[in-house]
Coordinates of C-alpha atoms in Angstrom, one line a residue:
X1 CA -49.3 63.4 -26.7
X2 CA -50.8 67.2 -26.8
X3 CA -49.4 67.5 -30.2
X4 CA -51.5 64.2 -31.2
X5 CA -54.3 66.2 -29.1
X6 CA -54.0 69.5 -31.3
X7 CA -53.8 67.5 -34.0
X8 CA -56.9 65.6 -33.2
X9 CA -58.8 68.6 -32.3
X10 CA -57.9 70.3 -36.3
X11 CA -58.6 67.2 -37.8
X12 CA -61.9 67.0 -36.4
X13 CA -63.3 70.4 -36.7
X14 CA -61.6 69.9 -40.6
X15 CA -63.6 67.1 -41.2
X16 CA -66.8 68.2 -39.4
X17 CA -66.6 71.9 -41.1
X18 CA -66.5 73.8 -38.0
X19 CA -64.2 76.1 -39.3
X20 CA -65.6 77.2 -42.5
X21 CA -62.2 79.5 -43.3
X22 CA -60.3 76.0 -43.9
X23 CA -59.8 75.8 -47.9
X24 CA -59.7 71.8 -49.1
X25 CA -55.9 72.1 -49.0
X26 CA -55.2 72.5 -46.0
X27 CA -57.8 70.1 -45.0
X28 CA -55.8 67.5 -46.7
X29 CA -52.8 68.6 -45.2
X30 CA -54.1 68.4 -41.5
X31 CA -55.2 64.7 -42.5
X32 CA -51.9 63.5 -43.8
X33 CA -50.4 65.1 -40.6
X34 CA -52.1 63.5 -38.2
X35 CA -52.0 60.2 -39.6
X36 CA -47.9 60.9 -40.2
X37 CA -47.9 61.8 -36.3
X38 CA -50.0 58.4 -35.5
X39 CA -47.4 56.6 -37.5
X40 CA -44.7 57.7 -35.4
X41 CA -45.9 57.3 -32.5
X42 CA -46.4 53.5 -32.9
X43 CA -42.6 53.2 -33.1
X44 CA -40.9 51.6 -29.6
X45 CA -37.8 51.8 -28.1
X46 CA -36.2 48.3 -28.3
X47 CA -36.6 45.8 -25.1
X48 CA -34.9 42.6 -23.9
X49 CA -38.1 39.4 -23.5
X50 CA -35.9 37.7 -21.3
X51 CA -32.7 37.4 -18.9
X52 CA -29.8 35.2 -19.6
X53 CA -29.2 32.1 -17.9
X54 CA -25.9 31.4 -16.2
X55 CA -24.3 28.4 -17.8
X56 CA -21.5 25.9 -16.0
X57 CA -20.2 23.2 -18.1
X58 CA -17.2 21.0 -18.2
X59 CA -13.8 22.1 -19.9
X60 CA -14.0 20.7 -23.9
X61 CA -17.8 21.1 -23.6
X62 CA -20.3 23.6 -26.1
X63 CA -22.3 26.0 -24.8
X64 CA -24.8 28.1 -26.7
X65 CA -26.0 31.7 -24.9
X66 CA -29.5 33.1 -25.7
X67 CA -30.8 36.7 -26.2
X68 CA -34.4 37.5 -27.0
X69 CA -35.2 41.1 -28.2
X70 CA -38.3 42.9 -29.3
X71 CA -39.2 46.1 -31.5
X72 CA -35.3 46.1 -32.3
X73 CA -36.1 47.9 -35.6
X74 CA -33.1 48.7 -37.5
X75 CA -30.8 48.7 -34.3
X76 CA -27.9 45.8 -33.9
X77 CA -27.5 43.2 -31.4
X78 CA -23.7 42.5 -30.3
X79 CA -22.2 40.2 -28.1
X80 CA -19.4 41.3 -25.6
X81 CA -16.9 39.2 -23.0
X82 CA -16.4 41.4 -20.5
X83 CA -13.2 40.3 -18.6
X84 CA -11.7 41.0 -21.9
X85 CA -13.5 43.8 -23.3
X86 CA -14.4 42.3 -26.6
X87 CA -16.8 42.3 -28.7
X88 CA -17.5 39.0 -30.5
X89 CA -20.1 39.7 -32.8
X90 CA -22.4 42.1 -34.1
X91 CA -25.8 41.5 -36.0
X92 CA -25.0 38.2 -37.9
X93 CA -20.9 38.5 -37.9
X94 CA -18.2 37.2 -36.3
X95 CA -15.7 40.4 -35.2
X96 CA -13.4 38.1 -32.9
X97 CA -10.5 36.0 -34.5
X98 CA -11.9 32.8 -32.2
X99 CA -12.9 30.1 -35.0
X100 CA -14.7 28.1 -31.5
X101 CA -17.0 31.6 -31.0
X102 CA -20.4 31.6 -34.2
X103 CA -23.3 33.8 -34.0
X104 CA -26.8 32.7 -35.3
X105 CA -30.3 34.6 -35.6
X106 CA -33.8 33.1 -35.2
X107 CA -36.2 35.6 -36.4
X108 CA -39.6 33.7 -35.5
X109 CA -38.1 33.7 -31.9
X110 CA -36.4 37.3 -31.9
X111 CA -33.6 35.3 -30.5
X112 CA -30.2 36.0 -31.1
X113 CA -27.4 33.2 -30.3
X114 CA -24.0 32.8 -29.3
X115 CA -21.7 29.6 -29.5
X116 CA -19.1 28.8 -27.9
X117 CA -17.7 25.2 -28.7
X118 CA -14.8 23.1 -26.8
X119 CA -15.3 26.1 -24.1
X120 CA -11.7 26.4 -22.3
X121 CA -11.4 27.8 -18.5
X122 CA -10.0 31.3 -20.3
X123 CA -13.7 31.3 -21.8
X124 CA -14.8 31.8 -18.1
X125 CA -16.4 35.2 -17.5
X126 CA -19.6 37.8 -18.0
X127 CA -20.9 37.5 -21.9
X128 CA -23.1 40.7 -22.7
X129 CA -25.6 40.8 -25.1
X130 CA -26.1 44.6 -26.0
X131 CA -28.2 46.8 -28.4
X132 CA -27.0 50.2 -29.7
X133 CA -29.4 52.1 -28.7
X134 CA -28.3 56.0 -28.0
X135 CA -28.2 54.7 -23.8
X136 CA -26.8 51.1 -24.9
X137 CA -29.1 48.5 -23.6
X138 CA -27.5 45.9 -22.0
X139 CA -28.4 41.9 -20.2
X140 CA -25.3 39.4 -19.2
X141 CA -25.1 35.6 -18.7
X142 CA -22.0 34.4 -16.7
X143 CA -20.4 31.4 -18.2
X144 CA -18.0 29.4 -15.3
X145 CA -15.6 26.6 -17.0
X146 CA -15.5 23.7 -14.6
X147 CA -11.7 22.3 -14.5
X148 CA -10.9 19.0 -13.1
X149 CA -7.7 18.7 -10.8
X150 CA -4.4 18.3 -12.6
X151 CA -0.9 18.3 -11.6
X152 CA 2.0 20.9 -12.9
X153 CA 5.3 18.0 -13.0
X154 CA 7.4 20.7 -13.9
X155 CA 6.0 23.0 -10.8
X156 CA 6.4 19.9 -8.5
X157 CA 9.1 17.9 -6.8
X158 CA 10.0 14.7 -7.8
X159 CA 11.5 12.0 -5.8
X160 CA 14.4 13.3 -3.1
X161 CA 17.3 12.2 -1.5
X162 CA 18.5 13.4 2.0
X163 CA 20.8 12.0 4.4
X164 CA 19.9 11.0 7.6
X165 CA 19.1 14.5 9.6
X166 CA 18.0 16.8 6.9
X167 CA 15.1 18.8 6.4
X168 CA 12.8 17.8 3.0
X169 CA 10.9 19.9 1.3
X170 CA 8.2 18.5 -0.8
X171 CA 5.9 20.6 -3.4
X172 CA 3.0 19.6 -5.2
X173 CA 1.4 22.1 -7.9
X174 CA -2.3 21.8 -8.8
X175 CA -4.0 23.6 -11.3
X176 CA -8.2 23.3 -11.7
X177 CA -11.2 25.5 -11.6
X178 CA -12.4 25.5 -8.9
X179 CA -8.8 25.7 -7.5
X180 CA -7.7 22.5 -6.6
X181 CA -7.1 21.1 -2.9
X182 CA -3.8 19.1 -2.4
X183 CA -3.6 17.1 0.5
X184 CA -0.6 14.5 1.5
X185 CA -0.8 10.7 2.7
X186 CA 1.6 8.3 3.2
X187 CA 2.1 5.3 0.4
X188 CA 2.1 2.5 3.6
X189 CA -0.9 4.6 5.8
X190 CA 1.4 5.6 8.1
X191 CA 1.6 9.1 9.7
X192 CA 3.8 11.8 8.1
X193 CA 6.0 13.2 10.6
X194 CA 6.0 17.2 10.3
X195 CA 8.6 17.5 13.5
X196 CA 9.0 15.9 16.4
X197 CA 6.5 16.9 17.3
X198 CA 3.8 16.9 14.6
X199 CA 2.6 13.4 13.4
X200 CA -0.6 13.4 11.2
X201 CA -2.0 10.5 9.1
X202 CA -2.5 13.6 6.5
X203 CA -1.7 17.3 5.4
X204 CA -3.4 19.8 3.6
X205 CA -1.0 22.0 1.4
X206 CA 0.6 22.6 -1.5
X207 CA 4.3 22.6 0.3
X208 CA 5.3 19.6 2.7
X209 CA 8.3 20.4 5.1
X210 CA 9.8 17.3 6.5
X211 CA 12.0 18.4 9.6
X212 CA 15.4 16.3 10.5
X213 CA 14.5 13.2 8.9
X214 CA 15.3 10.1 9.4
X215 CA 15.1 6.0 8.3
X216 CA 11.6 5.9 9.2
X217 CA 10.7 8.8 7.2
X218 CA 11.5 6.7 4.3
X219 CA 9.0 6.1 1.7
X220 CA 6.7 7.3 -1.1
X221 CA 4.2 10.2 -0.3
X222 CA 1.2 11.0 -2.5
X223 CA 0.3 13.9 -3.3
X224 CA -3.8 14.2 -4.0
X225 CA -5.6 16.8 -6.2
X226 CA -9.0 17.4 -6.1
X227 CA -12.2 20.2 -6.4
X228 CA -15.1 18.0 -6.3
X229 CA -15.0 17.3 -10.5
X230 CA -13.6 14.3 -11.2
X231 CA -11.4 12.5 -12.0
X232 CA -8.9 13.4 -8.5
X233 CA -5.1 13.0 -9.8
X234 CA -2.6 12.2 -7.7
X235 CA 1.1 12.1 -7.8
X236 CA 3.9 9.6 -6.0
X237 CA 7.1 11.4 -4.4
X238 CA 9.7 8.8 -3.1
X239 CA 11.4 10.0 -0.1
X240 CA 14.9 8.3 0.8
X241 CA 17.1 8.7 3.4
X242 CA 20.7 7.8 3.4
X243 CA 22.8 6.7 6.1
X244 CA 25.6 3.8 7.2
X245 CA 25.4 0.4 7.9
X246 CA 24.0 -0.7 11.0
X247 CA 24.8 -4.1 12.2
X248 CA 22.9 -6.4 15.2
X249 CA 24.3 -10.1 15.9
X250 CA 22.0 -12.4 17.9
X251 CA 25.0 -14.3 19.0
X252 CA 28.1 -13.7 19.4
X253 CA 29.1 -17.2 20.7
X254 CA 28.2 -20.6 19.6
X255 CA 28.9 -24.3 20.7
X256 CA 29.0 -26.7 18.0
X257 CA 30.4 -30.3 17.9
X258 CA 32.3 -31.9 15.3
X259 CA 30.5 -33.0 12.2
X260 CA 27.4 -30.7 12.7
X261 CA 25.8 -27.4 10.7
X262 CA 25.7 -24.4 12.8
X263 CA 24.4 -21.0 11.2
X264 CA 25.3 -17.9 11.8
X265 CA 23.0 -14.8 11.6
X266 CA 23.5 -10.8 11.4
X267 CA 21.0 -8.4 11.3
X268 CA 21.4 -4.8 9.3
X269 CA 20.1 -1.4 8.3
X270 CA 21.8 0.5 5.6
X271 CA 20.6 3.3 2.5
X272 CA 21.7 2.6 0.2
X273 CA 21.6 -0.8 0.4
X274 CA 24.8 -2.2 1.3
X275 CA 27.3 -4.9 -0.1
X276 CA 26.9 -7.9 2.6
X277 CA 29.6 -10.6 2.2
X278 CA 31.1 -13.0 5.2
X279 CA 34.7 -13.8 6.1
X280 CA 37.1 -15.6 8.0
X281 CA 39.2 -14.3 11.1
X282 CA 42.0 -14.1 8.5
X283 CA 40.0 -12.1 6.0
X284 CA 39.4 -14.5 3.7
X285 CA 36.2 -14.4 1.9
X286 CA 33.6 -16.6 2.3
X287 CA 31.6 -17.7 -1.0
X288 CA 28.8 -20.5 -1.7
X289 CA 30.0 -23.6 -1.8
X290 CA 29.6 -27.5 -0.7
X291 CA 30.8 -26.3 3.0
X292 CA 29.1 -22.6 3.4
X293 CA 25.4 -21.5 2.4
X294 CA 25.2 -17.8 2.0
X295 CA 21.6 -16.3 1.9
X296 CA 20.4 -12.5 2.2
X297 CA 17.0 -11.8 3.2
X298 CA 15.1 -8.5 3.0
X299 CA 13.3 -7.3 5.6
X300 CA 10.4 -4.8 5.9
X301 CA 11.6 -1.7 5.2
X302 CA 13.8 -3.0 2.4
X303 CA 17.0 -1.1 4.1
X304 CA 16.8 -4.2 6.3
X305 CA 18.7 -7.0 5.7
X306 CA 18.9 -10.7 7.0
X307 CA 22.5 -12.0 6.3
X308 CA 22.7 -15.4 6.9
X309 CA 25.8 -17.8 6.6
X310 CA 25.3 -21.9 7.1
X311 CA 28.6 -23.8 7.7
X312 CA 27.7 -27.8 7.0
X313 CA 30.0 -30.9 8.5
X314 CA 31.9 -29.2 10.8
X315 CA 35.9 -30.1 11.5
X316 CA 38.5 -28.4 13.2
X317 CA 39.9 -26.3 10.4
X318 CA 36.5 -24.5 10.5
X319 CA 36.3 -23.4 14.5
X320 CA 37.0 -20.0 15.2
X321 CA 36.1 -16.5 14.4
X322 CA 34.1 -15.2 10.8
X323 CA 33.0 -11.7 10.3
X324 CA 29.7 -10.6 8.5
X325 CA 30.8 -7.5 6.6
X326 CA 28.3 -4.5 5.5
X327 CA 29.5 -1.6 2.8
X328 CA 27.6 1.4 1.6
X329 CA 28.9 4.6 0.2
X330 CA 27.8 5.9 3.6
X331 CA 30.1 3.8 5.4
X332 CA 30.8 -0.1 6.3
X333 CA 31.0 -2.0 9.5
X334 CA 31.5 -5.4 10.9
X335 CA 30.7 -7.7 13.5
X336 CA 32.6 -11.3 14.6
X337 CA 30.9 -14.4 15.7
X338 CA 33.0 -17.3 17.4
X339 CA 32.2 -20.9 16.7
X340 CA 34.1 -23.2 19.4
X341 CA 34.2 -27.1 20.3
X342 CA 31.8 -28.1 22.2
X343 CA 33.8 -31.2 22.7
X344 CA 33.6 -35.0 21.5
X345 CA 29.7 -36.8 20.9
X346 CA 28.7 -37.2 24.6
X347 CA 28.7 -41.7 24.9
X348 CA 25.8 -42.8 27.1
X349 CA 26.3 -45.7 28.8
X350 CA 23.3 -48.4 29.4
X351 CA 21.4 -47.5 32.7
X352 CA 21.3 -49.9 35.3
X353 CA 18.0 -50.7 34.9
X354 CA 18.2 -51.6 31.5
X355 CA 20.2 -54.7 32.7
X356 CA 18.1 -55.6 35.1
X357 CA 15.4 -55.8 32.6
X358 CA 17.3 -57.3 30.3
X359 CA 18.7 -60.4 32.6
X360 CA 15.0 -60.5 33.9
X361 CA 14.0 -61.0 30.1
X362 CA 15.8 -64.0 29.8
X363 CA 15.2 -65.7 32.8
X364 CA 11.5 -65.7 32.0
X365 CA 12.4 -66.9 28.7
X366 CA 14.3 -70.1 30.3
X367 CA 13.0 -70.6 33.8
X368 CA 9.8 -68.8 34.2
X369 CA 7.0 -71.4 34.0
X370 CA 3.4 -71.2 35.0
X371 CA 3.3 -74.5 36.5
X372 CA 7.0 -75.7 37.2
X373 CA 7.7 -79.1 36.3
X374 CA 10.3 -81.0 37.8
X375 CA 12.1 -84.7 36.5
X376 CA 11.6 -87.8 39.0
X377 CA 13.0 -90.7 40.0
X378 CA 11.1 -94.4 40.1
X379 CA 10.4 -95.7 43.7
X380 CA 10.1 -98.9 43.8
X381 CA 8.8 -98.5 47.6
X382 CA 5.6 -97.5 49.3
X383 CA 5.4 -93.9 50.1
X384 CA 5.0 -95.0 53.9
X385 CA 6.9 -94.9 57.3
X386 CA 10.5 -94.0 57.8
X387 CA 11.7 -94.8 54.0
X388 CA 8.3 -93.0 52.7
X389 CA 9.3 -89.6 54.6
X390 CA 13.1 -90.1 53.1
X391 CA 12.0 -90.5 49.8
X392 CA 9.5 -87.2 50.0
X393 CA 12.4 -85.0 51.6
X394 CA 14.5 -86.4 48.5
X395 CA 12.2 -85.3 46.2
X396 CA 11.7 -81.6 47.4
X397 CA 15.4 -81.3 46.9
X398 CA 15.7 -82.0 44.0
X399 CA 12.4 -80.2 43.1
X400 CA 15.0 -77.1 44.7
X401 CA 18.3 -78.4 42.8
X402 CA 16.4 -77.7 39.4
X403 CA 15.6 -73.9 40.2
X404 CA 18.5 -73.1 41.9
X405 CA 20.9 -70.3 40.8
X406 CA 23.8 -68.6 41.0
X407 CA 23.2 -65.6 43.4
X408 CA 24.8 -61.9 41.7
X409 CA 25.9 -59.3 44.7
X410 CA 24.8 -56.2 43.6
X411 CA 26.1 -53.4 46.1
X412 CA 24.6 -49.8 45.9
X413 CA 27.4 -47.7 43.7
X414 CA 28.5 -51.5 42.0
X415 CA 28.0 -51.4 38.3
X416 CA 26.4 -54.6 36.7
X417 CA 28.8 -55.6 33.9
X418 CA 27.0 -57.7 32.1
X419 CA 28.8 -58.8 29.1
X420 CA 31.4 -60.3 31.2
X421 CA 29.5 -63.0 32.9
X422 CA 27.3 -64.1 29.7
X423 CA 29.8 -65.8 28.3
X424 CA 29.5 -68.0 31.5
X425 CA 26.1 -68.6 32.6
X426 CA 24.4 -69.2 28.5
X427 CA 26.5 -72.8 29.0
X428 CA 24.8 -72.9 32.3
X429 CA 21.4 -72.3 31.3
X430 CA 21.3 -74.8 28.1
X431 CA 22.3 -77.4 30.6
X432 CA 19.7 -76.7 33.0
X433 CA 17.0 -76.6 30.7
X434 CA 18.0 -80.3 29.4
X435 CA 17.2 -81.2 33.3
X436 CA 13.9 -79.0 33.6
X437 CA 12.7 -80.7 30.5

């Protein structure tokens, strides 16, 4: 600025003649001088019009960075990823190999552009947009790459087999940005036993140690991704535990009589499932037929198993003992259930009140009258005197003849047979109802 003073200062005396020694050449040259210094004093250093804005976007999304600049004159404009320490592009070409990475210019705007298309999480990072000035001039956007939660199989377990008292160690490997959080559930909502004692209905954790487990540690655990991007993955680890049969009879003993169905029941627990069949106490096998009904019923868990054998009309040959039988590569076992006589069909014989009832029946049928009516005699004679109270006495017994009959002894502990003496007294009672009638 004191040179543009001096300058000033000649220019003006120059031009107002103050100086009278100043030839016309030199005046000209103090002119051209000046206005050369003006000249190069309007030129700027170059400056940034704005900051960069941080950009967060899906994975497989575009993005497009921004970079106004003013008075860059013939300087360049590159862009730079940092966490890589590469430069992208300078001016209006590509340097990088990345065919997803363009550059474009709007000069009305002073704006200069980056693109990034179908960004990937290694896109993640600082982009710089810098000038080359002889201090470089630098502004940065940061550009995150959001990553929904997925699943590594081959980092992960898939489903295992232990026997019965073994530890399990489960592993589930997510990958996401933000990292993922893996948490594990059972299939059924039931709790996950850690140890004996640890029992949560869920656990956070890319490792899941199952300690001693047993047959009610059986079953399929989930594994669960997720950072708070959709969609949350999951993944489904079957769990089984091996171990022998295990068999439970209801009963052991059972009455049946002759002609009957009786079934027999057992009860087991075996992984892997076992090879149920019934036999004889000889050994024979038993096998679905006309005489025996064989059914199998799972249970819930599916290691249980309802064996159930029916045995229809039963005779002789088929009391005794049969065996429910249960195999596994684990082990096998039996158990024996004994069907016995129960003896010959129980006869009932007819209470004593039912005979009652039933002689009663039929002497109401013959005798029983509302008004009884008796058969008389003519009498020639007056109802009068001596003969007159003969003749009424006559009459009553007869009247008493004509409802009499024979008395049945019945002592307390005496049996009424009544078949026997029917054969006697339905003679009796036609005859009688001739004279009633």
């Amino acid at each position: 600025m004191q040179g543009c003073v001096c300058f000033a200062e000649l220019l003006c005396q120059a031009l107002l003649g103050k100086k009278q020694f100043y030839s016309a050449g030199i005046k000209l040259w103090l002119i051209a001088a000046v206005l050369q210094h003006i000249q190069a004093g309007k030129l700027r250093d170059p400056n940034f019009l704005a900051d960069i804005q941080n950009q967060t976007v899906s994975e497989g999304r575009n993005v497009r960075f921004a970079c106004r600049v003013d008075n860059l004159g013939t300087h360049k404009v590159a862009w730079i990823h940092y966490e890589n320490s590469a430069i992208l592009t300078v001016s209006n070409h590509v340097i990088t190999r990345n065919d997803r990475i363009t550059v474009s210019h709007d000069k009305h705007q002073k704006t200069w552009y980056l693109h990034i298309t179908d960004v990937r999480e290694t896109d993640t990072g600082k982009y710089m947009c810098q000038i080359n000035t002889a201090s470089a001039m630098t502004i940065a956007g940061y550009l995150t790459v959001v990553v929904p939660p997925d699943i590594v199989d081959q980092e992960s377990s898939g489903d295992v087999i232990a026997q019965e008292g073994n530890d399990v160690k489960l592993r589930c490997r997510a990958r996401g940005s933000p990292k993922p959080t893996v948490t594990w559930k059972r299939e059924d909502g039931r709790n996950i036993t850690v140890d004996k004692s640890t029992s949560v209905t869920e656990y956070e954790g890319e490792v899941l140690r199952l300690s001693k487990v047993s047959r009610m540690d059986m079953g399929a655990y989930l594994c669960i991704a997720s950072n708070g991007h959709p969609p949350t993955v999951s993944k489904r680890m079957l769990v089984s535990v091996d171990f022998p049969p295990m068999l439970w009879i209801p009963h052991q003993l059972i009455a049946a009589g002759r002609g009957s169905t009786v079934v027999l029941e057992c009860f087991t627990e075996a992984h892997p499932t076992s090879l149920n069949y019934w036999t004889r106490g000889d050994g024979n096998m038993i096998y679905d037929s006309d005489k025996y009904t064989i059914e199998n019923r799972v249970g819930n868990p599916e290691y249980k198993i309802h064996m159930l054998l029916t045995v229809k009309y039963l005779t002789s040959d088929d009391f005794g003992t049969y065996r429910c039988v249960a195999k596994n590569p684990r082990g096998e076992t039996d158990g024996t259930i004994k069907v016995y006589d129960s003896g010959p069909p129980m006869t009932t014989n007819v209470p004593l009140t039912t005979e009652v009832e039933l002689f009663e029946n039929i002497n109401n049928q013959v005798w029983d009258k509302p008004t009884p009516r008796t058969r008389k005699k003519p009498n020639s004679l007056p109802i009068s005197g001596k003969n007159g109270a003969e003749s009424e006495e006559n009459k009553l017994k007869l009247e008493d003849n004509s409802l009499n009959l024979p008395a049945v002894a019945m002592d307390a502990g005496t049996t009424l047979r009544w078949p026997t003496y029917l054969h006697l007294l339905l003679p009796a009672i036609y005859v009688l109802r001739d004279h009633i009638f």
